[in-house]
Coordinates of C-alpha atoms and ligand atoms in Angstrom, one line a residue:
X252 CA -38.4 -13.9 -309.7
X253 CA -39.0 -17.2 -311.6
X254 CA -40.7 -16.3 -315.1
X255 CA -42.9 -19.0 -316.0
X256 CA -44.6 -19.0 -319.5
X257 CA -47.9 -20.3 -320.7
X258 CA -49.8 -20.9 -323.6
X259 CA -53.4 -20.7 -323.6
X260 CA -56.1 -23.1 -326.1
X261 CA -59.2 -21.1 -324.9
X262 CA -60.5 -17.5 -324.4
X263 CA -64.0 -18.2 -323.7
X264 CA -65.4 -17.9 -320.0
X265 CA -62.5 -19.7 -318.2
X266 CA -59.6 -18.9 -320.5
X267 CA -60.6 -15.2 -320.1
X268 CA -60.9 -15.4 -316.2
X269 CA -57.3 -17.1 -315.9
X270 CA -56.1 -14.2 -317.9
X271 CA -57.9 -11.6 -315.7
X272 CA -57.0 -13.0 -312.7
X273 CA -53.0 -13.7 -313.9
X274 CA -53.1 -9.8 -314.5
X275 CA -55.1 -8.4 -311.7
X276 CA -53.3 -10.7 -308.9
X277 CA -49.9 -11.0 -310.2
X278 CA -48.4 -9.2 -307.3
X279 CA -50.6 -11.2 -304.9
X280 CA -49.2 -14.2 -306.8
X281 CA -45.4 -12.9 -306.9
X282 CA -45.2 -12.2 -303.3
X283 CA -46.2 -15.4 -302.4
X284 CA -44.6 -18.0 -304.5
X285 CA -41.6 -15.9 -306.5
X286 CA -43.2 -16.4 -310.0
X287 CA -44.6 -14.2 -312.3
X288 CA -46.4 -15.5 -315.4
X289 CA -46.4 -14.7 -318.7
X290 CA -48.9 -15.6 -321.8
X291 CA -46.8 -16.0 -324.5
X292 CA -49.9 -16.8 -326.8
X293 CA -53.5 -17.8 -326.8
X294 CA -55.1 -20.0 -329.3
X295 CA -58.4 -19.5 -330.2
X296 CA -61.3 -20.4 -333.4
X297 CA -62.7 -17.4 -334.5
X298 CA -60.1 -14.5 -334.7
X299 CA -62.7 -11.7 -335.4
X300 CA -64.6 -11.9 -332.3
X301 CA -64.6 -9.0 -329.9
X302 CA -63.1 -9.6 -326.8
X303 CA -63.2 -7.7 -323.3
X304 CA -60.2 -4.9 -323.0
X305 CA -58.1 -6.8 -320.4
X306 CA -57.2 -9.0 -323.2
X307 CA -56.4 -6.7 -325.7
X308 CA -53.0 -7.1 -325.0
X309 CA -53.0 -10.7 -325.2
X310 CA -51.1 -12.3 -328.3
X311 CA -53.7 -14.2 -330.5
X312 CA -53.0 -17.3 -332.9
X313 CA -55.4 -20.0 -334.3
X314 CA -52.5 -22.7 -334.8
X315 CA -51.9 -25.0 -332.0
X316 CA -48.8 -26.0 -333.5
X317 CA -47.4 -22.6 -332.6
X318 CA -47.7 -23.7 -328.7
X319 CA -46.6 -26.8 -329.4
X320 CA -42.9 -26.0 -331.3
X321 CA -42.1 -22.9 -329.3
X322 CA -39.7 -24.9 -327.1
X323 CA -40.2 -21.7 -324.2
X324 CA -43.1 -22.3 -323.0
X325 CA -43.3 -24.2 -319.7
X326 CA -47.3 -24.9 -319.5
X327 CA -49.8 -25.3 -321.8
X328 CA -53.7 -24.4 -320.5
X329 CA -56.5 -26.0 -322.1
X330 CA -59.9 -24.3 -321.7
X331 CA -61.2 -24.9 -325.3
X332 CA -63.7 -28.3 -324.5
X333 CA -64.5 -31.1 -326.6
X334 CA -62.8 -34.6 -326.3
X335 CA -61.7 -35.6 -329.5
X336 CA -59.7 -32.2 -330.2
X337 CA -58.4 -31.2 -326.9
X338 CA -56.9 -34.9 -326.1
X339 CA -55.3 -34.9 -329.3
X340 CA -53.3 -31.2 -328.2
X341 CA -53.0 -32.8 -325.1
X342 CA -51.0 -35.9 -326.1
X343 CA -49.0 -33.9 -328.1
X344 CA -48.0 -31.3 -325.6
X345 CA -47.4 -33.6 -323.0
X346 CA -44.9 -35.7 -326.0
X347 CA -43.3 -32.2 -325.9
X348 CA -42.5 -32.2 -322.5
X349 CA -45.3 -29.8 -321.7
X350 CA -46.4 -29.3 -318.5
X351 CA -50.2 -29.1 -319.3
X352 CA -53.5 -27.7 -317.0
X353 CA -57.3 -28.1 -318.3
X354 CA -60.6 -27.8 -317.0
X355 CA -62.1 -30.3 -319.3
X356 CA -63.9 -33.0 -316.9
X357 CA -65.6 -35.1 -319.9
X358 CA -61.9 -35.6 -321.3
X359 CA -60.1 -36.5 -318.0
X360 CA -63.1 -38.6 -316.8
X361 CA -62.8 -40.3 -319.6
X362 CA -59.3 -40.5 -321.0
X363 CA -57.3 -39.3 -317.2
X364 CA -55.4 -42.4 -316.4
X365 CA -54.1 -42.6 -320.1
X366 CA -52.8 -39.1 -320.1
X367 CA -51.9 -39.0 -316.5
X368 CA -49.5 -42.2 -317.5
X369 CA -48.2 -40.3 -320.8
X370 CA -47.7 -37.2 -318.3
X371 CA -45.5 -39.5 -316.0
X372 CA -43.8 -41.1 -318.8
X373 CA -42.4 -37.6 -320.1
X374 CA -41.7 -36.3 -316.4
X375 CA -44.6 -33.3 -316.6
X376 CA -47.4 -32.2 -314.9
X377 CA -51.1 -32.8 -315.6
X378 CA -53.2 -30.6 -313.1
X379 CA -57.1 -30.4 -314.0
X380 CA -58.6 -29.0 -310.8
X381 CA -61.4 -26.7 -312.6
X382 CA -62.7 -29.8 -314.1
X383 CA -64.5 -31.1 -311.2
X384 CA -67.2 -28.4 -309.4
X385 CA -65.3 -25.3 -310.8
X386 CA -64.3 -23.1 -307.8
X387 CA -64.1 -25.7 -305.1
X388 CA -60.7 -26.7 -304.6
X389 CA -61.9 -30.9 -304.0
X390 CA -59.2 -32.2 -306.0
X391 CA -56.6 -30.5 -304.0
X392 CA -58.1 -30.9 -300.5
X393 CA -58.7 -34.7 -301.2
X394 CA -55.1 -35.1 -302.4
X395 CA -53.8 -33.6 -299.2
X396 CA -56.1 -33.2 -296.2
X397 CA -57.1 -37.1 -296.6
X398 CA -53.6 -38.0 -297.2
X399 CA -53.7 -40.0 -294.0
X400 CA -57.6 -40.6 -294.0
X401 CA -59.4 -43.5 -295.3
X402 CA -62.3 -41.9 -297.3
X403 CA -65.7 -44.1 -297.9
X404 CA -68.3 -42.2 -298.9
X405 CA -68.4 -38.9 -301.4
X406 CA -71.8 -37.7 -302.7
X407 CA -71.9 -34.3 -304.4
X408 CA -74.4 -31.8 -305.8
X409 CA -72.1 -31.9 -308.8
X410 CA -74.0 -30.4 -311.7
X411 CA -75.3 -26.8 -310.8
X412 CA -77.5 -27.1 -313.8
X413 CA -79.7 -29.7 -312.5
X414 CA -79.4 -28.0 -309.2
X415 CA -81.0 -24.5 -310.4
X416 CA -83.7 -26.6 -312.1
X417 CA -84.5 -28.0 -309.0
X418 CA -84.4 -25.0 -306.7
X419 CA -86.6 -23.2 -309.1
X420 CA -88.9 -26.1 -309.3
X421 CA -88.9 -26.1 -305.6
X422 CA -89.0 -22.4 -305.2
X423 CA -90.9 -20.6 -307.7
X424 CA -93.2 -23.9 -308.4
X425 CA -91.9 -24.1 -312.0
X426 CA -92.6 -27.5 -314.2
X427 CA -88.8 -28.8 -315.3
X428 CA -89.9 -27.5 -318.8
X429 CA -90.6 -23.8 -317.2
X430 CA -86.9 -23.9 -315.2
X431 CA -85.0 -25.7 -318.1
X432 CA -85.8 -22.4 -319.9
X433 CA -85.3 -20.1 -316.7
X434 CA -81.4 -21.7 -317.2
X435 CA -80.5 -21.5 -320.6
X436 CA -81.8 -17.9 -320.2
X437 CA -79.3 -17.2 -317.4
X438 CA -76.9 -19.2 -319.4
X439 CA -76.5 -21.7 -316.9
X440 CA -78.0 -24.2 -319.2
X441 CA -76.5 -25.1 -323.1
X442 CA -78.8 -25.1 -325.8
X443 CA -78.6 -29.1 -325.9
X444 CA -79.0 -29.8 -321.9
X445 CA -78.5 -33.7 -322.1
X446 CA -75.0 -33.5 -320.4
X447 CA -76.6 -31.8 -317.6
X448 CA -80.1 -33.1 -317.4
X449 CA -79.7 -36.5 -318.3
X450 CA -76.8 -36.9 -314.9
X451 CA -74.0 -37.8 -317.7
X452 CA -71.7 -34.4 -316.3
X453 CA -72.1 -35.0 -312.9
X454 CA -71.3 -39.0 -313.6
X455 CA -67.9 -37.5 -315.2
X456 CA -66.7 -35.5 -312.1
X457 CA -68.2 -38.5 -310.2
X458 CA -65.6 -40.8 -312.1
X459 CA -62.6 -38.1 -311.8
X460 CA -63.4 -38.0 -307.2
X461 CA -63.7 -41.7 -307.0
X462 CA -60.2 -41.7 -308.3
X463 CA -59.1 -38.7 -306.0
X464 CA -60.4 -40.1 -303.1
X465 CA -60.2 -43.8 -303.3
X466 CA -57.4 -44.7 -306.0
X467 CA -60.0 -46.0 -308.6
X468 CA -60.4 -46.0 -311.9
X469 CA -64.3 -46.2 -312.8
X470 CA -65.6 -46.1 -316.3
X471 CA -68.9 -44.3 -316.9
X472 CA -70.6 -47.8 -317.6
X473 CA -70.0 -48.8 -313.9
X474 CA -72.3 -45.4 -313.0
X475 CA -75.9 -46.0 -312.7
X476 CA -76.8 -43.0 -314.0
X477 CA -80.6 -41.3 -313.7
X478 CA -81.1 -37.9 -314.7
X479 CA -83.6 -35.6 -314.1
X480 CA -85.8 -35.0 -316.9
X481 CA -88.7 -37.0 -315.7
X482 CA -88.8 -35.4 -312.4
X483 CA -92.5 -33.9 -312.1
X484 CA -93.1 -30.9 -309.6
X485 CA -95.5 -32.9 -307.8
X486 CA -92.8 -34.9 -306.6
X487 CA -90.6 -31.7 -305.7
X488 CA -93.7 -30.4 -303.6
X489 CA -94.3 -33.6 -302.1
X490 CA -90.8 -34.5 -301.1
X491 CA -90.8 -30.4 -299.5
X492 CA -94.0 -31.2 -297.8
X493 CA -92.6 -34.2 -296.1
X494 CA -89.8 -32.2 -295.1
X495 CA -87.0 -33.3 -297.7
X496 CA -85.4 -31.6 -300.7
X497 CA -84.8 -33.2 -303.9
X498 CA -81.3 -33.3 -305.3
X499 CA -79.3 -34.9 -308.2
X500 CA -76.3 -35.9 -306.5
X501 CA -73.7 -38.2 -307.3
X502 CA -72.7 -40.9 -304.9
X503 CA -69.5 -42.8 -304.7
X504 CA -69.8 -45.6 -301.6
X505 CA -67.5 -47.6 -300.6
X506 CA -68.6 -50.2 -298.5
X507 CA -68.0 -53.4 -296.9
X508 CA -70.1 -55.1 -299.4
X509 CA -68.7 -53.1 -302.7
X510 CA -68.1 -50.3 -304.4
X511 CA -72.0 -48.1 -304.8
X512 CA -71.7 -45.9 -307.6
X513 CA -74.4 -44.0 -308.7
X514 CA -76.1 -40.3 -310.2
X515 CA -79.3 -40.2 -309.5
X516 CA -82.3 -37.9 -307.8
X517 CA -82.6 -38.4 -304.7
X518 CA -83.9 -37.0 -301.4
X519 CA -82.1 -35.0 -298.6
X520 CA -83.1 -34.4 -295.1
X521 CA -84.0 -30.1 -295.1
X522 CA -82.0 -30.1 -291.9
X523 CA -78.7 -31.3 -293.7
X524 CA -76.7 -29.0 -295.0
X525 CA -76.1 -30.4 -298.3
X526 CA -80.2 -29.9 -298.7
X527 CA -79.7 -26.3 -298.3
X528 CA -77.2 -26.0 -301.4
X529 CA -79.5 -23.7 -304.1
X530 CA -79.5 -22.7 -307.5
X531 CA -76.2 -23.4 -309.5
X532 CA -74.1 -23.8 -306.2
X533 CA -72.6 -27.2 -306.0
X534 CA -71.3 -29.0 -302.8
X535 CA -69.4 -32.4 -301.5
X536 CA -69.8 -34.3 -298.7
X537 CA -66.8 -36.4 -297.9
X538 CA -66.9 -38.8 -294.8
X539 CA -63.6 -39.8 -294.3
X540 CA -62.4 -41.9 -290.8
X541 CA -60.5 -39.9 -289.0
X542 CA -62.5 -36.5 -290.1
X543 CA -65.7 -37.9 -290.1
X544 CA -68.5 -35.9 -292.2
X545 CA -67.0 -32.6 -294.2
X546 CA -69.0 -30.7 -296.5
X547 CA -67.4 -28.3 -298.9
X548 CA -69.5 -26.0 -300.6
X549 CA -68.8 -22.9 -303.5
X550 CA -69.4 -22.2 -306.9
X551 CA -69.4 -24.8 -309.1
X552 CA -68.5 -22.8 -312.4
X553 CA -68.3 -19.1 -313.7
X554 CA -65.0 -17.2 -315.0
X555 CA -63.6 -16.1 -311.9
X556 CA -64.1 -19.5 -309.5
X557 CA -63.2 -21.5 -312.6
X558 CA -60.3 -19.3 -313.7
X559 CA -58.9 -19.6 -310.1
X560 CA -59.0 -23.1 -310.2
X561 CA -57.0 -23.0 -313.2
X562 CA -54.7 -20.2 -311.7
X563 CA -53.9 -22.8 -308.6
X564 CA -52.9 -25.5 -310.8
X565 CA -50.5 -23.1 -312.5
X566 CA -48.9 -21.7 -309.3
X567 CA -48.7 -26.0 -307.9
X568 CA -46.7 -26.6 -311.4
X569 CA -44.8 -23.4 -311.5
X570 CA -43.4 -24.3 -307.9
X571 CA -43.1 -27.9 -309.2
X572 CA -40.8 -26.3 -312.1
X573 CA -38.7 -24.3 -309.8
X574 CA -38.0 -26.5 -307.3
X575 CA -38.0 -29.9 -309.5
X576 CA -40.8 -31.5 -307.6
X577 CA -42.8 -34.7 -308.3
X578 CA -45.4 -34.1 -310.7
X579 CA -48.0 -37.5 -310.2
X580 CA -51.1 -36.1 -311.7
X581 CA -53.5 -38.2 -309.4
X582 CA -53.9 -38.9 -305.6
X583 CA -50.9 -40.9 -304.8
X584 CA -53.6 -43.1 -303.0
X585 CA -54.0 -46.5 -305.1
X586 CA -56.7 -49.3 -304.6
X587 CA -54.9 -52.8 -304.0
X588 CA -57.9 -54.4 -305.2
X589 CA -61.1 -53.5 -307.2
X590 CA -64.2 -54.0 -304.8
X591 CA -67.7 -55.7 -306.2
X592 CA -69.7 -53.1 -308.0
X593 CA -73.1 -53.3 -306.2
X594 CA -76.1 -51.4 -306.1
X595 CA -79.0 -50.2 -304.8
X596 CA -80.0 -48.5 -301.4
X597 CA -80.6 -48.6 -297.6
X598 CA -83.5 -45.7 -297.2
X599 CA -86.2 -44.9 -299.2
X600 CA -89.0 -42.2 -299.1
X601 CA -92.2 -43.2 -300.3
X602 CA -95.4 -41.3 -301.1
X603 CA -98.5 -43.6 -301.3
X604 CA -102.2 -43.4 -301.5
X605 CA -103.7 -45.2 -298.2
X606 CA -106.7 -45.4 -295.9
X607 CA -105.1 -47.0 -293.6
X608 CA -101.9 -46.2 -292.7
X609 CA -100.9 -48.7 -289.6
X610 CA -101.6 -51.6 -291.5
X611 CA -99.6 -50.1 -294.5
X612 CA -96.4 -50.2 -292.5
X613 CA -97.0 -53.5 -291.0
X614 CA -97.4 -54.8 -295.0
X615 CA -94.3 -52.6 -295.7
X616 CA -92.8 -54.8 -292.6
X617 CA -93.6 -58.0 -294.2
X618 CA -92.5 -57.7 -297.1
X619 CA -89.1 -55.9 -297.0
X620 CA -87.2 -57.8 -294.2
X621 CA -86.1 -56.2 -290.8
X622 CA -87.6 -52.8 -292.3
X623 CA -88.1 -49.7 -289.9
X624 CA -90.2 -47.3 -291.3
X625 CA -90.0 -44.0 -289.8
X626 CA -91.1 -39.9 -290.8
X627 CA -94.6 -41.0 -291.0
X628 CA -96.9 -38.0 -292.0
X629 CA -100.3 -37.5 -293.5
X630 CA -99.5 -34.5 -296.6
X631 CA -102.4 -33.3 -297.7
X632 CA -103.1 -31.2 -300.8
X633 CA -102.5 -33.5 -303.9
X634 CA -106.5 -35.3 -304.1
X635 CA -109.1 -33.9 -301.9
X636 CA -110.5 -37.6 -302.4
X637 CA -107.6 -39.2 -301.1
X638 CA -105.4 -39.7 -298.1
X639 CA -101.5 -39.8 -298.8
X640 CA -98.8 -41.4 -296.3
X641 CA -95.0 -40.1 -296.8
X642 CA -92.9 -42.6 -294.9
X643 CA -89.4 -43.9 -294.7
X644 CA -88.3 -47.1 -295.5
X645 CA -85.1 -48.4 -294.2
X646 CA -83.5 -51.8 -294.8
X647 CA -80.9 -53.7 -293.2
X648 CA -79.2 -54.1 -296.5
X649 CA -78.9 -52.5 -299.8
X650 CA -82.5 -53.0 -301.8
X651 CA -82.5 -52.7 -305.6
X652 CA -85.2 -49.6 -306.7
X653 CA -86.9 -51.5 -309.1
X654 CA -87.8 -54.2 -306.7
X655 CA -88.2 -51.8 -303.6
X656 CA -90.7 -50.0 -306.1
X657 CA -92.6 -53.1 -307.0
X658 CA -93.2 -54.0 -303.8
X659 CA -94.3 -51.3 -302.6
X660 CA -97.1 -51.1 -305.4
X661 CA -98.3 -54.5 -304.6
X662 CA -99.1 -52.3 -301.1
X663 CA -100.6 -49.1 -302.2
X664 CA -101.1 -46.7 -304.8
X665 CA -97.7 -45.2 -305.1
X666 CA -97.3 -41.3 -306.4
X667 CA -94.2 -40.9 -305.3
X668 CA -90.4 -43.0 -304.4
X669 CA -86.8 -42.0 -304.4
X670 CA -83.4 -42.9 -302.5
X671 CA -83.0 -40.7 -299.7
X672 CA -79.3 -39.7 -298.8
X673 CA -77.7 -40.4 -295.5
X674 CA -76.2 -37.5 -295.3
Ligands
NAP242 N1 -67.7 -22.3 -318.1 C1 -67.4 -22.8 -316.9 O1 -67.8 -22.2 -315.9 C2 -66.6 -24.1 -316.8 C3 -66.5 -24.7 -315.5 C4 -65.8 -25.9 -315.3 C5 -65.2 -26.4 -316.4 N2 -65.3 -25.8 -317.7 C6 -64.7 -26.5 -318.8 O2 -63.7 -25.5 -319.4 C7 -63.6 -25.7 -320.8 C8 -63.9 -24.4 -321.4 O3 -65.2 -23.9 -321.1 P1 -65.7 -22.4 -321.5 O4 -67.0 -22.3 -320.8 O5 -64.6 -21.4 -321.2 O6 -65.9 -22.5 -323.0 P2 -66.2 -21.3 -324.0 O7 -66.7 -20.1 -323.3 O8 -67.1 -21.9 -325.1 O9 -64.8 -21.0 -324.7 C9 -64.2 -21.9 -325.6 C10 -62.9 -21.2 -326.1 O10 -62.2 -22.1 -326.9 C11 -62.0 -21.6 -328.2 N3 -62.0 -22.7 -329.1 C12 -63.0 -23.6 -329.4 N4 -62.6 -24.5 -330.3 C13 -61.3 -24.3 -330.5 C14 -60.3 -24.8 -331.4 N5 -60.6 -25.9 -332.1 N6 -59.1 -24.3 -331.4 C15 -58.8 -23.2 -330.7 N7 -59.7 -22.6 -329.9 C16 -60.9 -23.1 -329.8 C17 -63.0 -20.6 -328.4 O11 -62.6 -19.6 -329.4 P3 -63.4 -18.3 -329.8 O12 -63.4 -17.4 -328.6 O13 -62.6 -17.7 -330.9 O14 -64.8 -18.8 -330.2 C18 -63.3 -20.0 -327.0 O15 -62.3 -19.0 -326.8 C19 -64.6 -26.8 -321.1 O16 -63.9 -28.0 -321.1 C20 -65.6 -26.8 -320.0 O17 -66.2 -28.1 -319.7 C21 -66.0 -24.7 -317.8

């Protein structure tokens, strides 16, 4: 049996579920792979807080530097958050010759291809599977299933934040306001929601896939990002009636004319599975060339599915330590060349206020070239006074929303107009 020893920087809701599951499963663990684990220490803020009984055993400290000099331990885990703070241990463990594991997507999104070259540099590992839609293992099934498979398109329910806000919109017919609360009071949401709500989390584990999957490096400025604040429920029950569910998802496309990159809300089809993904659940689609269309769905946070994200990492560089394995931190897929950033999209739902239909869509034909406009319904319910048209507008090339949107209200009296995803 292989002892491998760890330091933890973290015992809130993941730190506490890697040490629950390193306890409960360690036989599970052991049989498998030869290696037992041991927490030397864990590093946390506030010493005095009361923590659960299965970690009552657990040695405490609230000096990094501990980790850092005690030249035994093999891996350092780092569930704490922030950017500023937790690169900082990072670096520093990795300059150690630390192996190091963390969950923290806004710092790899962001800072990834600089410590992933620092990891190289010193001959450790840098795993960070938890960061990107917590129990899912993507990371791991991109860096290996697809080894052999040209991946172009990824779009993800990545935030399940947004996602419960929209389910209960959809649902229970609450305004974003009404299910904004309904989260933070099931602790799904923090008491500042801009990460979530404004797309910027989602754009981070967008930015940390496109790598996985492509061999890109994407800075958050390349991301046109749209969050969902100013989403109103008419639109939710609108999009429902005409038989689509609204999503924030995050889309990374690569296509012959560039790379599409993009968070944003935008509608699903309700017979594509990806449209039935509720509450805080988050999901990827991956359509690949050889597999064609996956979709991998699961938790996307919580202690234990987080935790066992964390826990996977630690087994991958606990074999890699035994058996003196390579230890490249990303996909060892890498682009040649950078494509065109370009934007905008193929299909478009609409919702407009119209007497008369037919000649609506032959305006709609006019003026958007080679359109075909298809799902057209009559959805009634909004203004007795007034008849509204859902329809789908398809173009034969990628059409910028805010001239798509124009023209369409230089045809009608639009209520309603968002991407739709082709799933
Ligand atoms: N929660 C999830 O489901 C989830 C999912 C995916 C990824 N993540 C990521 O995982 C990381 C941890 O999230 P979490 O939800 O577990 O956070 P959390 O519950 O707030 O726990 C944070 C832990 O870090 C400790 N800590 C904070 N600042 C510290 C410092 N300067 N030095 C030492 N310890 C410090 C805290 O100590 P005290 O206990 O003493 O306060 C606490 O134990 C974040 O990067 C987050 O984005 C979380």
């Amino acid at each position: 049996m292989k002892n491998v020893r760890i330091g933890i920087v973290g015992l809130g809701t993941v730190g506490s579920g890697v040490v629950r599951i390193l306890k409960e499963q360690q036989a599970l663990i052991a049989q498998q792979t030869g290696l037992s684990f041991e927490i030397v220490k864990a590093i946390i803020a506030n010493p005095d807080r009361e923590r659960a009984s299965y970690l009552k055993d657990v040695a405490l400290g609230t000096d990094i530097t501990q980790l850092l000099q005690d030249e035994s331990i093999d891996i350092i885990v780092e569930v704490m958050g922030s950017v500023a703070a937790a690169k900082d241990l990072i670096e520093q463990a990795l300059a150690a010759h630390k192996n190091v594991v963390t969950a923290n997507k806004d710092l790899i999104a962001q800072y990834g291809q600089e410590l992933a070259e620092l990891a190289m540099a010193n001959n450790v590992a840098l795993r960070y599977e938890a960061s990107v839609a917590g129990g899912i293992p993507i990371l791991q099934i991109l860096r290996t299933a697809y080894k052999a498979d040209q991946v172009h398109t990824i779009a993800g329910i990545l935030n399940g934040t947004t996602n419960f806000i929209l389910t209960q919109m959809d649902e229970q017919g609450l305004t974003y306001d009404q299910a904004l609360k309904a989260a933070k009071e099931k602790g799904f949401a923090e008491s500042d929601p801009t990460n979530d709500v404004d797309g910027f989390d989602a754009a981070y584990k967008l930015a940390i896939l496109t790598k996985m999957a492509f061999g890109l490096s994407v800075p958050q400025s390349a991301i046109d990002i749209t969050g969902i604040r100013e989403l109103a429920i008419d639109d939710v029950k609108a999009a429902r009636a005409a038989g689509y569910e609204l999503k924030l998802i995050g889309l990374s496309d690569l296509t012959d004319e560039g790379l599409r990159l993009a968070v944003a809300p935008m509608v699903v089809h309700e017979n594509q599975p990806i449209a039935q993904i509720r509450n805080e659940h988050n999901a990827v689609l991956v359509k690949s060339q050889n597999i064609g269309t996956a979709l991998y769905v699961g938790p996307g946070a919580g202690q234990l599915p987080t935790g066992n994200s964390v826990v996977a990492d630690l087994i991958h560089v606990g074999q890699t330590i035994t058996s003196n394995g390579d230890v490249y931190p990303f996909a060892l897929k890498v682009a040649t060349t950078q494509p065109k950033p370009v934007s905008g999209n193929r299909s478009y739902w609409v919702l407009v206020a119209t007497d008369d239909p037919d000649s609506l869509v032959d305006n709609i034909k006019l003026s958007v070239a080679g359109a075909v406009v298809s799902n057209q319904l009559t959805i009634r319910g909004f203004d007795p006074h007034q008849a509204w048209t859902s329809l789908e507008v398809t173009a034969p090339t990628l059409v910028a929303q805010p001239h798509f949107t124009t023209t369409m209200q230089r045809l009608a009296d639009v209520k309603a107009i968002y991407p739709v995803l082709e799933a």
